[in-house]
Short mmCIF file of C-alpha atoms and ligand atoms in Angstrom, two decimals:
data_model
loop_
_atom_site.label_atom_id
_atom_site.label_comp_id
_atom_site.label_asym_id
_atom_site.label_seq_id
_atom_site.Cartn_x
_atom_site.Cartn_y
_atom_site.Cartn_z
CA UNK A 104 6.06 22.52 -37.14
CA UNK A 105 5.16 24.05 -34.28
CA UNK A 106 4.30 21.97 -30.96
CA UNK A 107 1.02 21.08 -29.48
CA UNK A 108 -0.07 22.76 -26.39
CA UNK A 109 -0.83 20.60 -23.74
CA UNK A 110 -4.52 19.12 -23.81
CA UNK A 111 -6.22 18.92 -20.69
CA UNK A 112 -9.15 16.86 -20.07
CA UNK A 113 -11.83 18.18 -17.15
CA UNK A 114 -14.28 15.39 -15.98
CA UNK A 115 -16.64 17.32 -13.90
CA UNK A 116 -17.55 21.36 -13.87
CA UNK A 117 -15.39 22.91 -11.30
CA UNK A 118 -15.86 26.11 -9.00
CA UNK A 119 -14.23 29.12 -9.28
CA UNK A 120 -11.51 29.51 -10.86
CA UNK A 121 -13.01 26.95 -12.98
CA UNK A 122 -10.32 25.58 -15.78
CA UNK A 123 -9.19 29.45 -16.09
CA UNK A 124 -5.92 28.76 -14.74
CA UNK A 125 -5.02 26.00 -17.29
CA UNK A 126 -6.32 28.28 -20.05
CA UNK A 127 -3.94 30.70 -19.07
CA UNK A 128 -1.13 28.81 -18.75
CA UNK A 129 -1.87 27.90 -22.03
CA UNK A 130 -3.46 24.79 -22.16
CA UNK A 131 -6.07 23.58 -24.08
CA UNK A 132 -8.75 22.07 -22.28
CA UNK A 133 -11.85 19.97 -22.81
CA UNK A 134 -14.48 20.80 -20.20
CA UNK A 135 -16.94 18.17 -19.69
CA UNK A 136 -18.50 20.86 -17.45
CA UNK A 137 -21.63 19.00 -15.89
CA UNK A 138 -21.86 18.24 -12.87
CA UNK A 139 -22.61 14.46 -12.12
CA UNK A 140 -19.69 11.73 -13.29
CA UNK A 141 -19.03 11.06 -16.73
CA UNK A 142 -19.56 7.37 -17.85
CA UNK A 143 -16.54 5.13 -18.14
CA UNK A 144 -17.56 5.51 -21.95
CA UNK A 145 -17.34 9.62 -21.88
CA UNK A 146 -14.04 9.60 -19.83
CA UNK A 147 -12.35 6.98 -21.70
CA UNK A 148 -13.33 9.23 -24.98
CA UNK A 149 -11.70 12.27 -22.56
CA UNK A 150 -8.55 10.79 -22.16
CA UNK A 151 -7.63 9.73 -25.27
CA UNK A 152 -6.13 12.64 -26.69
CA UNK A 153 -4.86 14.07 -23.45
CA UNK A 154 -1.76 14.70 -21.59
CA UNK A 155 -3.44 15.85 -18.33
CA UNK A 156 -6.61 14.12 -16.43
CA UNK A 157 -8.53 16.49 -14.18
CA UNK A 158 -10.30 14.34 -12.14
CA UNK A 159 -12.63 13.68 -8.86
CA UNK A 160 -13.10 10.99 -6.29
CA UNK A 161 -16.11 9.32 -8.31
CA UNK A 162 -14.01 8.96 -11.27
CA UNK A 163 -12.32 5.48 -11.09
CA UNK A 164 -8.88 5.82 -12.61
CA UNK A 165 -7.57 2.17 -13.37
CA UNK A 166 -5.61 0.29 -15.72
CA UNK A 167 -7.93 0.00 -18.96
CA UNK A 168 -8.68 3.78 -18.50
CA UNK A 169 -4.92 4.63 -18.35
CA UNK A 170 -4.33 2.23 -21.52
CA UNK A 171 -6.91 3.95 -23.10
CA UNK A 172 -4.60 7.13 -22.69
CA UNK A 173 -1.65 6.78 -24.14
CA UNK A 174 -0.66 10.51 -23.92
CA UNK A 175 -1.68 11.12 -20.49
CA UNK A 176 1.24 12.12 -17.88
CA UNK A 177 -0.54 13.71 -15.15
CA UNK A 178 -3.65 13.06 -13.57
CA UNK A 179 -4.46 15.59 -10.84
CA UNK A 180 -7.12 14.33 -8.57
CA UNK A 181 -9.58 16.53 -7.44
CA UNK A 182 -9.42 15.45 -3.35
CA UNK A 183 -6.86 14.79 -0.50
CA UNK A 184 -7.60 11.18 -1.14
CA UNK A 185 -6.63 9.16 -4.18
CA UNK A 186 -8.60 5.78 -3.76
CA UNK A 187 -10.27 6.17 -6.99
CA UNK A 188 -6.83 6.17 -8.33
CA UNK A 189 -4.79 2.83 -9.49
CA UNK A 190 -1.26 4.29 -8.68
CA UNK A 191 0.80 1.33 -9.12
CA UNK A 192 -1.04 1.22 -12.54
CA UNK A 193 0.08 4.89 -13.04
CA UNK A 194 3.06 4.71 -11.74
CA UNK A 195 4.02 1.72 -14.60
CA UNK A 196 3.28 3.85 -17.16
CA UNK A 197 5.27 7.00 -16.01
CA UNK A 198 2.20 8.72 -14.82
CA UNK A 199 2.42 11.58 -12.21
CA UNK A 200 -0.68 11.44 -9.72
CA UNK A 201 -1.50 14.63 -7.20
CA UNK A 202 -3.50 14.94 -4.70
CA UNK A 203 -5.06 18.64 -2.86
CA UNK A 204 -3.23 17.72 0.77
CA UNK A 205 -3.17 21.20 3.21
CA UNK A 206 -5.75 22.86 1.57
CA UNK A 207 -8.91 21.29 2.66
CA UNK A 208 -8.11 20.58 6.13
CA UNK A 209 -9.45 22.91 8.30
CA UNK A 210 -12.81 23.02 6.52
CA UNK A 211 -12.90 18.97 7.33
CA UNK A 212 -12.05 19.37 10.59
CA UNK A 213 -14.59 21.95 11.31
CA UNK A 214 -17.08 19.91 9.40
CA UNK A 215 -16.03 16.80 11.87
CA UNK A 216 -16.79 19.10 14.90
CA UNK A 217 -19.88 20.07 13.02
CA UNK A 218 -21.07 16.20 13.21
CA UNK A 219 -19.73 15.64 16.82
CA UNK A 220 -22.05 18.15 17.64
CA UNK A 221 -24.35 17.26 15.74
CA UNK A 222 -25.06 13.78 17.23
CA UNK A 223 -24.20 14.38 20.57
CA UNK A 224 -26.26 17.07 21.22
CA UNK A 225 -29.40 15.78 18.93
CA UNK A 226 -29.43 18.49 15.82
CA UNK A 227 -30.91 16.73 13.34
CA UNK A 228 -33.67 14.93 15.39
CA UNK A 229 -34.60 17.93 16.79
CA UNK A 230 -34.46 20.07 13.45
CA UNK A 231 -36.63 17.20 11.69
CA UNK A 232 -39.08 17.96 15.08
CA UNK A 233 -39.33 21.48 14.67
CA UNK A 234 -39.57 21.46 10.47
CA UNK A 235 -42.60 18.66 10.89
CA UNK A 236 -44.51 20.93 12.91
CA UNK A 237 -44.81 18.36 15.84
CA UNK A 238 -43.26 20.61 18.10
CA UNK A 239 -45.13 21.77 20.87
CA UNK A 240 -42.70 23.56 23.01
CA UNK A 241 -39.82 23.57 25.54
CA UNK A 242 -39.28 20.08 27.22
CA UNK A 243 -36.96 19.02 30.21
CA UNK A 244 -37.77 15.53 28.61
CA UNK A 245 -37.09 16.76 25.21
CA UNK A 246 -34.06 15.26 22.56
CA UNK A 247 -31.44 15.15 25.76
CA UNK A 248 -28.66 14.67 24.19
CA UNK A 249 -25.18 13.72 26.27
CA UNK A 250 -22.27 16.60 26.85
CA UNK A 251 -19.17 16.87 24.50
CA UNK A 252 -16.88 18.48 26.71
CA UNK A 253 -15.44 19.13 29.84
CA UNK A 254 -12.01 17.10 31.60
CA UNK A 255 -13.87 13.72 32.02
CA UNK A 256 -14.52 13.75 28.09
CA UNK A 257 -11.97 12.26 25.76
CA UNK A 258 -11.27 12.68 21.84
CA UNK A 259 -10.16 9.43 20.86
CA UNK A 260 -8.34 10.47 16.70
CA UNK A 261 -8.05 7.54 14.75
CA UNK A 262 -5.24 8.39 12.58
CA UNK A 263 -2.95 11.44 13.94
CA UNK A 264 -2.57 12.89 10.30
CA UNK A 265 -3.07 16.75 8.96
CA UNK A 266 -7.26 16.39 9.67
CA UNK A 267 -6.37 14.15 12.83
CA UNK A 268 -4.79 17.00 14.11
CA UNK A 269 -6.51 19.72 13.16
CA UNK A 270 -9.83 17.87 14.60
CA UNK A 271 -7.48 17.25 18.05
CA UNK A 272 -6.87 21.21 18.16
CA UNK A 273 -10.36 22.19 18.16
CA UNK A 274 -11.19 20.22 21.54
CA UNK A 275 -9.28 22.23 23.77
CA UNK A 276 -11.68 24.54 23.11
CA UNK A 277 -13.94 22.08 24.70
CA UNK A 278 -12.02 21.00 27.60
CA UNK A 279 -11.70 16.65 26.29
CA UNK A 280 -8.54 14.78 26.61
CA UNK A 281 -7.33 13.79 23.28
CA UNK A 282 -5.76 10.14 22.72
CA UNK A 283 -4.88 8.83 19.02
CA UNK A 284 -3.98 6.10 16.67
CA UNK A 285 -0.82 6.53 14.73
CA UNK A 286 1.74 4.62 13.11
CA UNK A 287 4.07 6.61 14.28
CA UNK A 288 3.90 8.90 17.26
CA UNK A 289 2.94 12.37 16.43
CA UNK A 290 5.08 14.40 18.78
CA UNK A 291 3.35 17.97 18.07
CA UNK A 292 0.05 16.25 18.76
CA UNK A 293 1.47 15.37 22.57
CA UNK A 294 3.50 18.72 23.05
CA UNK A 295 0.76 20.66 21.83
CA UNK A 296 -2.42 19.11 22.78
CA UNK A 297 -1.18 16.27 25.70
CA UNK A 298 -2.21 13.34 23.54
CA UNK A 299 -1.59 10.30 23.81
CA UNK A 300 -0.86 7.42 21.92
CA UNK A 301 -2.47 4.18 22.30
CA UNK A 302 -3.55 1.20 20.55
CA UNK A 303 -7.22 1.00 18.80
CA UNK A 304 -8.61 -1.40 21.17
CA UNK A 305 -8.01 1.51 24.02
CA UNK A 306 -8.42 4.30 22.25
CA UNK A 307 -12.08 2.65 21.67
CA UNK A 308 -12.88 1.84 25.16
CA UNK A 309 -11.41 4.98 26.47
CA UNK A 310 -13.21 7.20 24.12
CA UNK A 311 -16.51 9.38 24.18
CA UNK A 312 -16.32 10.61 20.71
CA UNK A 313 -14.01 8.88 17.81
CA UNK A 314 -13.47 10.54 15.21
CA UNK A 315 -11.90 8.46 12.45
CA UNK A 316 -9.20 10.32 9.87
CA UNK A 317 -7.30 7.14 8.34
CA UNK A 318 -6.84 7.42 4.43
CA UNK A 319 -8.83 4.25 2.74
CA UNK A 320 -6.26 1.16 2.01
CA UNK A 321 -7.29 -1.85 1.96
CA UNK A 322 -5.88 -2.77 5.64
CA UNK A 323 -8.40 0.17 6.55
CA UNK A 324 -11.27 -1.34 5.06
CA UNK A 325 -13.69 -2.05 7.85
CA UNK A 326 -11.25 -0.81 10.61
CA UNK A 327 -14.45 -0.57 12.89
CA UNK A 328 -16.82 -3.11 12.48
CA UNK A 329 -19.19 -4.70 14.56
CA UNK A 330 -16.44 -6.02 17.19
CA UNK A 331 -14.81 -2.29 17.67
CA UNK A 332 -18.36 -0.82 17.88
CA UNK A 333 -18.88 -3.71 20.66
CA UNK A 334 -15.54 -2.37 22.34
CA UNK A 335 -16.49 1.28 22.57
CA UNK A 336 -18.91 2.75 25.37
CA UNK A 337 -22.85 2.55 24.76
CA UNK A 338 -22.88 6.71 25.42
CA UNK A 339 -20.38 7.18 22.49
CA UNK A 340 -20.42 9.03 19.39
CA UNK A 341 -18.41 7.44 15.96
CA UNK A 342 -17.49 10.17 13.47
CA UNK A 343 -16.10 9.59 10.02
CA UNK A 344 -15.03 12.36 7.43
CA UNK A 345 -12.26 9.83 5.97
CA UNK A 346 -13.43 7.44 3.53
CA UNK A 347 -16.85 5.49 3.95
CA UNK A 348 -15.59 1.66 3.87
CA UNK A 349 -13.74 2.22 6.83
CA UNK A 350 -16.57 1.98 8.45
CA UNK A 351 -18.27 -1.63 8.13
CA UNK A 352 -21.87 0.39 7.27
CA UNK A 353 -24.32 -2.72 7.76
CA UNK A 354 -22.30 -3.07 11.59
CA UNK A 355 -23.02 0.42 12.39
CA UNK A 356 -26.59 0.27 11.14
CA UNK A 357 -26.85 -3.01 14.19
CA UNK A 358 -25.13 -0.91 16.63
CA UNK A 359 -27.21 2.22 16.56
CA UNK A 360 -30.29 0.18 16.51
CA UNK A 361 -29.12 -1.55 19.26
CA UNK A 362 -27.93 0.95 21.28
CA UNK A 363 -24.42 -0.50 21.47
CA UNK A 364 -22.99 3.28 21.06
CA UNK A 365 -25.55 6.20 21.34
CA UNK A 366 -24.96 7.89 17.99
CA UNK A 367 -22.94 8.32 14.69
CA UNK A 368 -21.83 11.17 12.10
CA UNK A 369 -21.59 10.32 8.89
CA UNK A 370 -20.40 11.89 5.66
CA UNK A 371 -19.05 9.16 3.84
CA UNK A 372 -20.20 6.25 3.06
CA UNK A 373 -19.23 2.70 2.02
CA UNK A 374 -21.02 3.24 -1.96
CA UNK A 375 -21.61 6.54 -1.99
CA UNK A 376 -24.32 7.75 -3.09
CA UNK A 377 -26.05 4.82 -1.80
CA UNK A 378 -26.69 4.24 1.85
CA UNK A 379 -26.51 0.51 3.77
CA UNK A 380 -30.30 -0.02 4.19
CA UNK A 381 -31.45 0.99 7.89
CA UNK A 382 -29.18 3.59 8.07
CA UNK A 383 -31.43 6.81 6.60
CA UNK A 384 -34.49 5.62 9.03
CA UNK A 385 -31.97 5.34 12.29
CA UNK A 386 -32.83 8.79 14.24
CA UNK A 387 -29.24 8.69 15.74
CA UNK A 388 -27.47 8.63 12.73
CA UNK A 389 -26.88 12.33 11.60
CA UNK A 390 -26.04 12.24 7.90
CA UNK A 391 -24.41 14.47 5.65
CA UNK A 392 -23.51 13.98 1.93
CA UNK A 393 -19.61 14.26 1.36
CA UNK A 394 -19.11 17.76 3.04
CA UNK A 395 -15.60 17.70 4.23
CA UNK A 396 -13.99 20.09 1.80
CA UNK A 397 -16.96 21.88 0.89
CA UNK A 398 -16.56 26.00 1.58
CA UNK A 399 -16.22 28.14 -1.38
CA UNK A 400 -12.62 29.16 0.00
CA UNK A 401 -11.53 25.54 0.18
CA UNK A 402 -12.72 24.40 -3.19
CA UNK A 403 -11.48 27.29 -4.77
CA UNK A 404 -7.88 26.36 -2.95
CA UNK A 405 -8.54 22.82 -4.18
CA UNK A 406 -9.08 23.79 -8.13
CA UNK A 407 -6.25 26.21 -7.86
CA UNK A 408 -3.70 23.46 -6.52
CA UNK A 409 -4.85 20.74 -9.15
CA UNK A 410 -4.35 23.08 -11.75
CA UNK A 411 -0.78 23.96 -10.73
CA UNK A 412 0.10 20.28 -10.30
CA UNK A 413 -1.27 19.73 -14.39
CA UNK A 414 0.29 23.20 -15.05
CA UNK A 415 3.79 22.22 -13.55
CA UNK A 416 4.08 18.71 -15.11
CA UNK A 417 2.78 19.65 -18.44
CA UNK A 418 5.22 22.23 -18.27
CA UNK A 419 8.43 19.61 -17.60
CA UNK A 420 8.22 21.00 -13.89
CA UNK A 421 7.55 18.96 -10.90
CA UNK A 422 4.51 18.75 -9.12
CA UNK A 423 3.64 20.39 -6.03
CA UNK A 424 1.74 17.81 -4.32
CA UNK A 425 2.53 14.26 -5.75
CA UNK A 426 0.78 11.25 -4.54
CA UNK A 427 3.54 9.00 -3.62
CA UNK A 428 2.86 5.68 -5.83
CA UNK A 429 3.92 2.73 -2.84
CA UNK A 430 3.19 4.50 0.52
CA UNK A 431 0.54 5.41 2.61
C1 DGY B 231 -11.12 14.46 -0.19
O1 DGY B 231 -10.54 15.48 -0.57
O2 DGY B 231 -10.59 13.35 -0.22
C2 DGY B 231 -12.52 14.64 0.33
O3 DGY B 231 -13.11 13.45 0.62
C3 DGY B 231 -13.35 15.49 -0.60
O4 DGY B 231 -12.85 16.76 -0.60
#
């Protein structure tokens, strides 16, 4: 008898190069290839003959799904971060998770600086002005926004990791200090960039834009609620391309009403795709829907490292980029 090639089970349609890399490793692969999430029903059915998962951030992966396949001995998630993903439950059953680390995180850096931008400087306020057609011409009055660089403007980075970094590089370019949040200090980050490590409280008071870059965990959840907000200056700007409940999103919605920081950046959010309510009528809330990886060179980089992790393991090799099952 000869032996079954390894099934692979797609939960989403992907971008170039599609599944075509499993295929030609030799896999055989069931493509649910729509794009919107499969019900727990139609990914339970998925799994239950497979030995790989493919698999995105809206996909939950927990225990009853992972009983449910009893084959399975990869599942390769389709993001940098693996929150959807019960690893201790995977871990039990001598499942192999993966992540796409390195390959997404210039784009979400640039897309951070995109939203700094963004809401310092007024963009979407003033492109909603111009698209209504209630624009009646130049204005010293009009949509002054507040200046993002210069020496007397800092970056505050709330966790130093890849993106952290990456995020830190690109304000040279604007002249800002840089201080950060780390669990451990970051010593490129300081040799490279002069930053400097402090605790959240300071980092918060001392900062004019934070930009936040700490994986969700549940000691993240709500890392800035409504007393950080409180601590941070009233012409600040609060970025976050991490995960969305790391951000208490009813807080936020009190603050920029208030005033008690002068804008945010959003493009995650606390239950995606749903929005806290207030926040979509706030003008100084500049919102974007899950960007961060999103160029055609980065997804493509994405598909083509979650395919080599399910190609590897399925092939008795091990994975390129494993999630580690206890740590960070
Ligand atoms: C990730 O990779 O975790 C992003 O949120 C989506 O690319």
């Amino acid at each position: 008898m000869t032996a079954r090639p390894p099934h692979v089970y797609v939960s989403r349609a992907l971008p170039a190069p599609g599944v075509g890399p499993l295929l030609a490793a030799g896999c055989t692969v069931e493509h649910r290839d729509v794009d919107s999430p499969p019900s727990p029903e139609e990914l339970r059915a998925g799994v239950a003959a497979a030995d790989g998962l493919l698999c995105l951030l809206t996909e939950r992966i927990d225990a009853p799904l992972l009983d449910a396949a009893p084959r399975l001995r990869i599942v390769a998630n389709l993001a940098v971060g693996f929150d959807n993903i019960d690893r201790a439950a995977a871990a039990e059953r001598g499942i192999v998770v993966t992540n796409t680390p390195d390959v997404l995180t210039e784009a979400t850096a640039d897309l951070a600086w995109a939203l700094i931008l963004a809401a310092a400087r007024r963009v979407g306020e003033g492109e909603r002005l111009v698209r209504s057609g209630g624009w009646t011409g130049w204005s010293p009055l009009q949509l002054v926004g507040r200046a993002v660089g210069g020496a007397d403007r800092t970056l505050g980075i709330v966790g130093m990791g890849k993106i952290g970094l990456a995020t830190a590089r690109r304000a040279a370019g604007f002249g800002m200090a840089v201080c950060y949040t780390s669990r451990t200090p970051k010593p490129v980050a300081e040799a490279e960039l002069g930053a400097e490590r402090v605790d959240l409280d300071e980092l918060l008071a001392r900062a004019d834009v934070v930009s936040l870059h700490v994986p969700y965990s549940p000691e993240a959840h709500h890392l800035i609620g409504a007393p950080q907000l409180a601590a941070m200056k009233p012409t600040a700007v609060l970025v976050n391309t991490a995960r969305g409940a790391v951000v208490d999103e009813a807080a936020l919605v009190t603050a920029l009403r208030q005033g008690t920081i002068a804008a945010a950046g959003l493009d995650v959010y606390e239950r995606e795709p749903a929005l806290a309510p207030g926040l979509a009528d706030l003008p100084n809330a500049v919102l974007l829907p899950h960007l961060g990886s999103a160029t055609v060179e980065t997804r493509a980089a994405m598909v083509e490292l979650a395919c080599a992790n399910l190609v590897a393991v399925l092939h008795g090799d091990p994975p390129l980029t494993p999630v580690d099952p206890l740590g960070a």
